[in-house]
Amino acid sequence: MNRRSGMKIEFAFHNETEAAPLSSAYTDTVAELMESDGDVVSLDADLMKAIKIDRIQERFPGRVLNVGIQEGNMIGMAAGMARVGKKVYAHTFAPFITRRVFDQIFISSAYGRNPIRLYGSDPGICAKFNGGTHTAFEDIAMMRTIPDICLFEVTDSAMFKNLMRATRDENRIIYFRADRAPAVKVYGDSSEFEPGKGVVLKDGGDVTVIACGIMVSEALVAAEKLEKEGISAAVIDMFTIKPIDRELIVEYAQKTGAVVTAENHNINGGLGDAVASVLAEEEPAVMRKLAVRDEFSEVGPMDYLRERFRLNAAGVIAAVKDVLEHK
């Protein structure tokens, strides 16, 4: 059991995929929160069946709503409900709950101080066959600019459930960025997370790999392989991208002197840039960013897209060896 600050972490990584999809973690937790809090409301933009949240409609009449393919109106509704004390959870694909409705989020929710909770599903290459218009490589960059937002890149089901419970009463926008499909299990069900604090999953002295989302398991696999080559890599799950854990970044930059970030996002404006900003201000270190290289996505199976954009253990290993050459 790994303890840090307000967290209690049960490490359960065996590079195995969970049985249930991440979307089930969301739906199950929404239902759980509705049971205990009559102010919790769910909105969805025509994807209720996709995340099976339609199955709880009868249990909570008038509180599980499908607004159709009207994402802008959904955010306006969510902000209005928040204004009168409702705790609203709104879901659709990542590009449609960020890029398409950014002005509504910024003005109606953030500027108007009407806190809402957003689940952007199938981000980045997780969109797979959804199509180019349904792929978001830029959502973190956009959402980071909203004052006082809390931005999570979810690793697995245990994290998703715990963070949803922990932030139910937060008085600001919460953005959960997560796949719908089953994730690789990293954490045990008893794990407790603290927003704004990263998790050290593996210690190391040569290089620090700071990853989020689907890249956490790839970083762990890479670290195991690097260990066999005599390279000691620390692995940090930076699941909160804003507010980011500046203290932990500085601590490990000082410890290893070399940093690699790994993310399922455009190289501009995401986790890598957030970490680089901290290093530039606090503790300069040699750094490499593993991310999508300023381009649009392609359509295809996950294995192909991982290889195409080097968002895999091999990509992490290559980035680590590159940064160590310049350390």
mmCIF file of C-alpha atoms in Angstrom:
data_model
loop_
_atom_site.group_PDB
_atom_site.id
_atom_site.type_symbol
_atom_site.label_atom_id
_atom_site.label_comp_id
_atom_site.label_asym_id
_atom_site.label_seq_id
_atom_site.Cartn_x
_atom_site.Cartn_y
_atom_site.Cartn_z
ATOM 1 C CA MET A 1 0.000 0.000 0.000
ATOM 2 C CA ASN A 2 1.519 3.311 -1.127
ATOM 3 C CA ARG A 3 0.562 6.324 0.996
ATOM 4 C CA ARG A 4 1.164 9.957 0.095
ATOM 5 C CA SER A 5 -0.655 12.952 1.528
ATOM 6 C CA GLY A 6 -4.385 12.139 1.443
ATOM 7 C CA MET A 7 -4.003 9.119 -0.830
ATOM 8 C CA LYS A 8 -4.072 5.416 -0.126
ATOM 9 C CA ILE A 9 -2.828 3.553 -3.181
ATOM 10 C CA GLU A 10 -3.150 -0.180 -3.749
ATOM 11 C CA PHE A 11 -0.875 -1.107 -6.661
ATOM 12 C CA ALA A 12 -2.494 -3.875 -8.718
ATOM 13 C CA PHE A 13 -0.696 -3.732 -12.071
ATOM 14 C CA HIS A 14 -0.162 -7.022 -13.893
ATOM 15 C CA ASN A 15 -0.650 -5.607 -17.415
ATOM 16 C CA GLU A 16 -4.139 -7.127 -17.575
ATOM 17 C CA THR A 17 -7.274 -5.510 -18.980
ATOM 18 C CA GLU A 18 -10.254 -5.023 -16.694
ATOM 19 C CA ALA A 19 -13.426 -7.003 -17.358
ATOM 20 C CA ALA A 20 -15.786 -4.018 -17.265
ATOM 21 C CA PRO A 21 -15.496 -0.923 -19.472
ATOM 22 C CA LEU A 22 -14.584 2.454 -18.008
ATOM 23 C CA SER A 23 -18.000 3.736 -19.039
ATOM 24 C CA SER A 24 -19.552 1.261 -16.596
ATOM 25 C CA ALA A 25 -17.497 2.783 -13.791
ATOM 26 C CA TYR A 26 -19.010 6.148 -14.707
ATOM 27 C CA THR A 27 -22.596 4.889 -15.001
ATOM 28 C CA ASP A 28 -22.420 2.810 -11.823
ATOM 29 C CA THR A 29 -21.014 5.723 -9.843
ATOM 30 C CA VAL A 30 -23.598 8.173 -11.172
ATOM 31 C CA ALA A 31 -26.285 5.745 -9.967
ATOM 32 C CA GLU A 32 -24.557 5.407 -6.593
ATOM 33 C CA LEU A 33 -24.374 9.181 -6.178
ATOM 34 C CA MET A 34 -28.022 9.563 -7.185
ATOM 35 C CA GLU A 35 -29.027 7.101 -4.477
ATOM 36 C CA SER A 36 -27.383 9.211 -1.788
ATOM 37 C CA ASP A 37 -27.974 12.709 -3.176
ATOM 38 C CA GLY A 38 -31.247 13.862 -4.717
ATOM 39 C CA ASP A 39 -29.530 16.805 -6.417
ATOM 40 C CA VAL A 40 -27.419 14.626 -8.739
ATOM 41 C CA VAL A 41 -28.589 14.771 -12.384
ATOM 42 C CA SER A 42 -27.248 13.063 -15.535
ATOM 43 C CA LEU A 43 -27.301 14.560 -19.042
ATOM 44 C CA ASP A 44 -26.212 12.825 -22.233
ATOM 45 C CA ALA A 45 -25.994 13.861 -25.889
ATOM 46 C CA ASP A 46 -27.447 10.809 -27.642
ATOM 47 C CA LEU A 47 -24.954 8.319 -26.193
ATOM 48 C CA MET A 48 -26.992 6.921 -23.320
ATOM 49 C CA LYS A 49 -27.082 3.404 -24.750
ATOM 50 C CA ALA A 50 -23.369 3.567 -25.559
ATOM 51 C CA ILE A 51 -22.536 3.909 -21.857
ATOM 52 C CA LYS A 52 -25.661 2.007 -20.703
ATOM 53 C CA ILE A 53 -26.835 4.863 -18.517
ATOM 54 C CA ASP A 54 -30.314 4.404 -19.985
ATOM 55 C CA ARG A 55 -30.678 1.371 -17.716
ATOM 56 C CA ILE A 56 -31.015 3.603 -14.636
ATOM 57 C CA GLN A 57 -33.662 5.942 -16.081
ATOM 58 C CA GLU A 58 -36.578 4.129 -14.482
ATOM 59 C CA ARG A 59 -34.892 4.170 -11.067
ATOM 60 C CA PHE A 60 -34.389 7.930 -11.221
ATOM 61 C CA PRO A 61 -37.256 9.456 -13.237
ATOM 62 C CA GLY A 62 -36.600 12.975 -14.467
ATOM 63 C CA ARG A 63 -32.938 12.865 -13.446
ATOM 64 C CA VAL A 64 -31.381 10.880 -16.341
ATOM 65 C CA LEU A 65 -31.933 12.916 -19.487
ATOM 66 C CA ASN A 66 -31.000 12.466 -23.146
ATOM 67 C CA VAL A 67 -30.837 15.876 -24.829
ATOM 68 C CA GLY A 68 -30.036 14.443 -28.274
ATOM 69 C CA ILE A 69 -27.261 15.669 -30.538
ATOM 70 C CA GLN A 70 -27.388 19.162 -29.047
ATOM 71 C CA GLU A 71 -24.172 19.414 -27.086
ATOM 72 C CA GLY A 72 -24.274 23.198 -26.758
ATOM 73 C CA ASN A 73 -27.777 23.084 -25.355
ATOM 74 C CA MET A 74 -26.709 20.302 -22.995
ATOM 75 C CA ILE A 75 -24.012 22.510 -21.462
ATOM 76 C CA GLY A 76 -26.475 25.402 -21.174
ATOM 77 C CA MET A 77 -28.949 23.106 -19.430
ATOM 78 C CA ALA A 78 -26.228 21.797 -17.125
ATOM 79 C CA ALA A 79 -25.128 25.304 -16.152
ATOM 80 C CA GLY A 80 -28.728 26.352 -15.536
ATOM 81 C CA MET A 81 -29.365 23.327 -13.341
ATOM 82 C CA ALA A 82 -26.141 24.004 -11.440
ATOM 83 C CA ARG A 83 -27.366 27.540 -10.841
ATOM 84 C CA VAL A 84 -30.244 26.182 -8.764
ATOM 85 C CA GLY A 85 -28.132 23.707 -6.823
ATOM 86 C CA LYS A 86 -28.098 20.578 -8.983
ATOM 87 C CA LYS A 87 -24.938 18.490 -9.303
ATOM 88 C CA VAL A 88 -24.867 17.757 -13.002
ATOM 89 C CA TYR A 89 -22.880 15.050 -14.796
ATOM 90 C CA ALA A 90 -22.812 15.510 -18.577
ATOM 91 C CA HIS A 91 -21.340 13.081 -21.107
ATOM 92 C CA THR A 92 -20.537 12.807 -24.785
ATOM 93 C CA PHE A 93 -17.476 12.140 -26.948
ATOM 94 C CA ALA A 94 -14.404 14.161 -25.906
ATOM 95 C CA PRO A 95 -14.353 16.547 -28.911
ATOM 96 C CA PHE A 96 -18.032 17.338 -28.558
ATOM 97 C CA ILE A 97 -17.908 18.088 -24.840
ATOM 98 C CA THR A 98 -14.877 20.372 -25.229
ATOM 99 C CA ARG A 99 -14.087 21.731 -28.697
ATOM 100 C CA ARG A 100 -17.661 21.998 -29.935
ATOM 101 C CA VAL A 101 -19.053 23.636 -26.780
ATOM 102 C CA PHE A 102 -16.067 25.532 -25.435
ATOM 103 C CA ASP A 103 -17.774 28.925 -25.357
ATOM 104 C CA GLN A 104 -20.778 27.562 -23.465
ATOM 105 C CA ILE A 105 -18.480 25.922 -20.902
ATOM 106 C CA PHE A 106 -16.363 29.045 -20.529
ATOM 107 C CA ILE A 107 -19.196 31.567 -20.232
ATOM 108 C CA SER A 108 -22.249 29.715 -18.916
ATOM 109 C CA SER A 109 -20.406 27.460 -16.483
ATOM 110 C CA ALA A 110 -16.946 28.812 -15.606
ATOM 111 C CA TYR A 111 -17.522 32.564 -15.856
ATOM 112 C CA GLY A 112 -21.036 32.235 -14.452
ATOM 113 C CA ARG A 113 -19.707 30.124 -11.548
ATOM 114 C CA ASN A 114 -22.099 27.289 -12.271
ATOM 115 C CA PRO A 115 -20.012 24.150 -11.605
ATOM 116 C CA ILE A 116 -20.628 21.074 -13.766
ATOM 117 C CA ARG A 117 -18.954 17.688 -14.172
ATOM 118 C CA LEU A 118 -18.031 16.573 -17.679
ATOM 119 C CA TYR A 119 -17.086 13.128 -18.989
ATOM 120 C CA GLY A 120 -15.353 13.289 -22.370
ATOM 121 C CA SER A 121 -15.192 9.727 -23.661
ATOM 122 C CA ASP A 122 -12.948 8.101 -26.279
ATOM 123 C CA PRO A 123 -10.259 10.812 -26.233
ATOM 124 C CA GLY A 124 -7.329 10.781 -28.644
ATOM 125 C CA ILE A 125 -6.599 7.441 -30.280
ATOM 126 C CA CYS A 126 -9.281 5.812 -28.107
ATOM 127 C CA ALA A 127 -11.719 7.089 -30.752
ATOM 128 C CA LYS A 128 -10.461 4.255 -32.987
ATOM 129 C CA PHE A 129 -13.132 3.846 -35.716
ATOM 130 C CA ASN A 130 -15.326 6.777 -34.613
ATOM 131 C CA GLY A 131 -13.880 8.967 -37.352
ATOM 132 C CA GLY A 132 -11.676 12.027 -37.656
ATOM 133 C CA THR A 133 -14.359 14.454 -36.514
ATOM 134 C CA HIS A 134 -14.814 12.382 -33.358
ATOM 135 C CA THR A 135 -11.130 12.440 -32.379
ATOM 136 C CA ALA A 136 -9.825 14.914 -29.793
ATOM 137 C CA PHE A 137 -6.084 15.485 -29.572
ATOM 138 C CA GLU A 138 -6.541 19.066 -28.374
ATOM 139 C CA ASP A 139 -9.102 18.927 -25.563
ATOM 140 C CA ILE A 140 -6.636 19.107 -22.667
ATOM 141 C CA ALA A 141 -4.949 22.140 -24.228
ATOM 142 C CA MET A 142 -8.284 23.922 -24.520
ATOM 143 C CA MET A 143 -9.670 22.982 -21.128
ATOM 144 C CA ARG A 144 -6.461 23.897 -19.278
ATOM 145 C CA THR A 145 -7.095 27.542 -20.136
ATOM 146 C CA ILE A 146 -10.324 27.674 -18.113
ATOM 147 C CA PRO A 147 -9.674 29.295 -14.719
ATOM 148 C CA ASP A 148 -10.011 27.008 -11.678
ATOM 149 C CA ILE A 149 -10.957 23.893 -13.655
ATOM 150 C CA CYS A 150 -10.028 20.451 -12.317
ATOM 151 C CA LEU A 151 -8.871 18.245 -15.200
ATOM 152 C CA PHE A 152 -8.435 14.489 -14.760
ATOM 153 C CA GLU A 153 -7.014 11.924 -17.179
ATOM 154 C CA VAL A 154 -8.477 8.688 -15.805
ATOM 155 C CA THR A 155 -6.260 5.588 -15.570
ATOM 156 C CA ASP A 156 -8.674 2.797 -14.642
ATOM 157 C CA SER A 157 -12.062 2.023 -13.069
ATOM 158 C CA ALA A 158 -10.922 2.239 -9.452
ATOM 159 C CA MET A 159 -9.604 5.737 -10.070
ATOM 160 C CA PHE A 160 -12.689 6.846 -12.009
ATOM 161 C CA LYS A 161 -15.080 5.802 -9.249
ATOM 162 C CA ASN A 162 -12.994 7.284 -6.464
ATOM 163 C CA LEU A 163 -12.483 10.628 -8.189
ATOM 164 C CA MET A 164 -16.187 10.935 -8.982
ATOM 165 C CA ARG A 165 -17.042 10.380 -5.321
ATOM 166 C CA ALA A 166 -14.305 12.728 -4.118
ATOM 167 C CA THR A 167 -15.375 15.618 -6.370
ATOM 168 C CA ARG A 168 -19.170 15.366 -6.102
ATOM 169 C CA ASP A 169 -19.387 18.549 -4.025
ATOM 170 C CA GLU A 170 -16.608 20.520 -5.758
ATOM 171 C CA ASN A 171 -17.648 24.059 -6.617
ATOM 172 C CA ARG A 172 -15.859 24.212 -9.976
ATOM 173 C CA ILE A 173 -15.822 22.499 -13.360
ATOM 174 C CA ILE A 174 -14.567 18.915 -13.304
ATOM 175 C CA TYR A 175 -13.432 17.317 -16.565
ATOM 176 C CA PHE A 176 -12.977 13.544 -16.655
ATOM 177 C CA ARG A 177 -11.076 12.431 -19.762
ATOM 178 C CA ALA A 178 -11.462 8.680 -20.177
ATOM 179 C CA ASP A 179 -11.970 5.894 -22.677
ATOM 180 C CA ARG A 180 -15.258 3.979 -22.773
ATOM 181 C CA ALA A 181 -13.526 0.626 -23.291
ATOM 182 C CA PRO A 182 -11.970 -1.506 -20.529
ATOM 183 C CA ALA A 183 -8.704 -0.105 -19.186
ATOM 184 C CA VAL A 184 -5.555 -1.882 -18.085
ATOM 185 C CA LYS A 185 -5.921 -2.332 -14.328
ATOM 186 C CA VAL A 186 -3.347 -0.381 -12.330
ATOM 187 C CA TYR A 187 -5.056 0.228 -8.979
ATOM 188 C CA GLY A 188 -6.870 -1.936 -6.462
ATOM 189 C CA ASP A 189 -10.471 -1.107 -5.614
ATOM 190 C CA SER A 190 -9.553 0.218 -2.160
ATOM 191 C CA SER A 191 -7.331 2.964 -3.604
ATOM 192 C CA GLU A 192 -8.092 6.557 -2.647
ATOM 193 C CA PHE A 193 -6.806 9.483 -4.689
ATOM 194 C CA GLU A 194 -6.237 13.140 -3.931
ATOM 195 C CA PRO A 195 -6.979 15.598 -6.751
ATOM 196 C CA GLY A 196 -3.896 17.608 -7.607
ATOM 197 C CA LYS A 197 -1.433 14.957 -6.414
ATOM 198 C CA GLY A 198 0.461 12.559 -8.675
ATOM 199 C CA VAL A 199 1.106 8.917 -7.802
ATOM 200 C CA VAL A 200 4.629 7.471 -7.773
ATOM 201 C CA LEU A 201 4.061 3.971 -9.139
ATOM 202 C CA LYS A 202 7.740 3.068 -9.446
ATOM 203 C CA ASP A 203 10.791 4.758 -8.005
ATOM 204 C CA GLY A 204 13.935 5.287 -10.036
ATOM 205 C CA GLY A 205 17.107 7.317 -10.151
ATOM 206 C CA ASP A 206 18.084 7.755 -13.813
ATOM 207 C CA VAL A 207 14.984 9.226 -15.450
ATOM 208 C CA THR A 208 11.416 10.165 -14.558
ATOM 209 C CA VAL A 209 8.523 9.126 -16.796
ATOM 210 C CA ILE A 210 5.405 11.198 -16.129
ATOM 211 C CA ALA A 211 2.380 9.627 -17.817
ATOM 212 C CA CYS A 212 -1.389 9.870 -17.794
ATOM 213 C CA GLY A 213 -4.370 7.824 -18.958
ATOM 214 C CA ILE A 214 -3.671 4.960 -21.337
ATOM 215 C CA MET A 215 0.052 5.746 -21.251
ATOM 216 C CA VAL A 216 0.461 4.839 -17.574
ATOM 217 C CA SER A 217 0.435 1.088 -18.191
ATOM 218 C CA GLU A 218 2.731 1.533 -21.206
ATOM 219 C CA ALA A 219 5.170 3.487 -19.020
ATOM 220 C CA LEU A 220 5.157 0.697 -16.430
ATOM 221 C CA VAL A 221 5.870 -1.939 -19.080
ATOM 222 C CA ALA A 222 8.645 0.249 -20.484
ATOM 223 C CA ALA A 223 10.173 0.741 -17.029
ATOM 224 C CA GLU A 224 10.312 -3.030 -16.469
ATOM 225 C CA LYS A 225 12.136 -3.511 -19.771
ATOM 226 C CA LEU A 226 14.511 -0.612 -19.102
ATOM 227 C CA GLU A 227 15.365 -2.090 -15.704
ATOM 228 C CA LYS A 228 16.719 -5.173 -17.482
ATOM 229 C CA GLU A 229 19.027 -2.878 -19.446
ATOM 230 C CA GLY A 230 20.309 -1.223 -16.285
ATOM 231 C CA ILE A 231 18.218 1.945 -16.599
ATOM 232 C CA SER A 232 16.327 2.935 -13.455
ATOM 233 C CA ALA A 233 13.134 4.759 -14.450
ATOM 234 C CA ALA A 234 10.670 6.303 -12.020
ATOM 235 C CA VAL A 235 7.042 6.224 -13.192
ATOM 236 C CA ILE A 236 4.527 8.836 -12.066
ATOM 237 C CA ASP A 237 0.809 8.781 -12.846
ATOM 238 C CA MET A 238 -0.034 12.479 -13.239
ATOM 239 C CA PHE A 239 -3.782 11.904 -13.373
ATOM 240 C CA THR A 240 -4.557 15.511 -12.413
ATOM 241 C CA ILE A 241 -3.303 17.699 -15.232
ATOM 242 C CA LYS A 242 -4.761 20.834 -13.670
ATOM 243 C CA PRO A 243 -3.984 21.749 -10.937
ATOM 244 C CA ILE A 244 -0.765 19.851 -11.564
ATOM 245 C CA ASP A 245 1.472 18.491 -8.803
ATOM 246 C CA ARG A 246 4.330 20.988 -9.038
ATOM 247 C CA GLU A 247 6.007 19.712 -5.875
ATOM 248 C CA LEU A 248 6.301 16.154 -7.177
ATOM 249 C CA ILE A 249 7.568 17.271 -10.586
ATOM 250 C CA VAL A 250 10.304 19.372 -8.980
ATOM 251 C CA GLU A 251 11.233 16.588 -6.548
ATOM 252 C CA TYR A 252 11.810 14.041 -9.305
ATOM 253 C CA ALA A 253 13.451 16.504 -11.689
ATOM 254 C CA GLN A 254 16.003 17.154 -8.953
ATOM 255 C CA LYS A 255 16.347 13.443 -8.253
ATOM 256 C CA THR A 256 16.839 12.178 -11.813
ATOM 257 C CA GLY A 257 17.724 15.240 -13.907
ATOM 258 C CA ALA A 258 15.815 13.840 -16.897
ATOM 259 C CA VAL A 259 12.074 13.797 -17.596
ATOM 260 C CA VAL A 260 9.889 12.110 -20.219
ATOM 261 C CA THR A 261 6.165 12.828 -20.480
ATOM 262 C CA ALA A 262 3.798 10.387 -22.192
ATOM 263 C CA GLU A 263 0.243 11.253 -23.197
ATOM 264 C CA ASN A 264 -2.564 10.431 -25.631
ATOM 265 C CA HIS A 265 -2.831 14.036 -26.824
ATOM 266 C CA ASN A 266 -1.292 16.581 -29.150
ATOM 267 C CA ILE A 267 2.240 17.588 -28.202
ATOM 268 C CA ASN A 268 0.999 21.176 -27.902
ATOM 269 C CA GLY A 269 -0.767 22.226 -24.724
ATOM 270 C CA GLY A 270 -1.146 18.899 -22.943
ATOM 271 C CA LEU A 271 0.587 17.143 -20.067
ATOM 272 C CA GLY A 272 4.019 17.691 -21.590
ATOM 273 C CA ASP A 273 3.598 21.447 -21.786
ATOM 274 C CA ALA A 274 2.142 21.563 -18.270
ATOM 275 C CA VAL A 275 5.198 19.730 -16.920
ATOM 276 C CA ALA A 276 7.592 21.815 -19.041
ATOM 277 C CA SER A 277 6.118 25.018 -17.598
ATOM 278 C CA VAL A 278 6.881 23.815 -14.080
ATOM 279 C CA LEU A 279 10.422 22.788 -15.005
ATOM 280 C CA ALA A 280 11.088 26.109 -16.742
ATOM 281 C CA GLU A 281 10.054 28.039 -13.636
ATOM 282 C CA GLU A 282 11.315 25.774 -10.869
ATOM 283 C CA GLU A 283 13.885 23.141 -11.841
ATOM 284 C CA PRO A 284 15.226 23.002 -15.416
ATOM 285 C CA ALA A 285 15.881 19.441 -16.559
ATOM 286 C CA VAL A 286 16.484 17.652 -19.839
ATOM 287 C CA MET A 287 13.064 16.673 -21.156
ATOM 288 C CA ARG A 288 11.343 14.824 -23.986
ATOM 289 C CA LYS A 289 7.617 14.779 -24.769
ATOM 290 C CA LEU A 290 6.005 11.626 -26.150
ATOM 291 C CA ALA A 291 2.734 12.701 -27.742
ATOM 292 C CA VAL A 292 0.971 13.100 -31.083
ATOM 293 C CA ARG A 293 3.216 15.266 -33.254
ATOM 294 C CA ASP A 294 0.974 18.165 -34.262
ATOM 295 C CA GLU A 295 -1.173 16.229 -36.727
ATOM 296 C CA PHE A 296 -4.667 14.877 -37.203
ATOM 297 C CA SER A 297 -5.600 11.334 -36.310
ATOM 298 C CA GLU A 298 -6.275 8.326 -38.483
ATOM 299 C CA VAL A 299 -9.017 5.712 -38.240
ATOM 300 C CA GLY A 300 -8.165 2.170 -37.215
ATOM 301 C CA PRO A 301 -7.811 -0.398 -34.435
ATOM 302 C CA MET A 302 -6.089 0.568 -31.200
ATOM 303 C CA ASP A 303 -2.953 -1.494 -31.829
ATOM 304 C CA TYR A 304 -2.427 0.192 -35.188
ATOM 305 C CA LEU A 305 -2.958 3.685 -33.765
ATOM 306 C CA ARG A 306 -0.609 3.040 -30.850
ATOM 307 C CA GLU A 307 2.108 1.996 -33.280
ATOM 308 C CA ARG A 308 1.319 4.782 -35.742
ATOM 309 C CA PHE A 309 1.761 7.495 -33.102
ATOM 310 C CA ARG A 310 4.353 5.605 -30.971
ATOM 311 C CA LEU A 311 1.996 5.741 -27.983
ATOM 312 C CA ASN A 312 3.259 2.461 -26.577
ATOM 313 C CA ALA A 313 6.023 1.018 -24.409
ATOM 314 C CA ALA A 314 8.444 1.083 -27.345
ATOM 315 C CA GLY A 315 7.805 4.795 -27.773
ATOM 316 C CA VAL A 316 8.460 5.411 -24.081
ATOM 317 C CA ILE A 317 11.704 3.425 -24.212
ATOM 318 C CA ALA A 318 12.909 5.372 -27.253
ATOM 319 C CA ALA A 319 12.111 8.695 -25.561
ATOM 320 C CA VAL A 320 13.910 7.627 -22.382
ATOM 321 C CA LYS A 321 17.055 6.607 -24.258
ATOM 322 C CA ASP A 322 16.984 9.852 -26.224
ATOM 323 C CA VAL A 323 16.686 12.030 -23.133
ATOM 324 C CA LEU A 324 19.451 10.105 -21.348
ATOM 325 C CA GLU A 325 21.811 10.740 -24.269
ATOM 326 C CA HIS A 326 21.386 14.464 -23.607
ATOM 327 C CA LYS A 327 21.408 14.363 -19.815
#
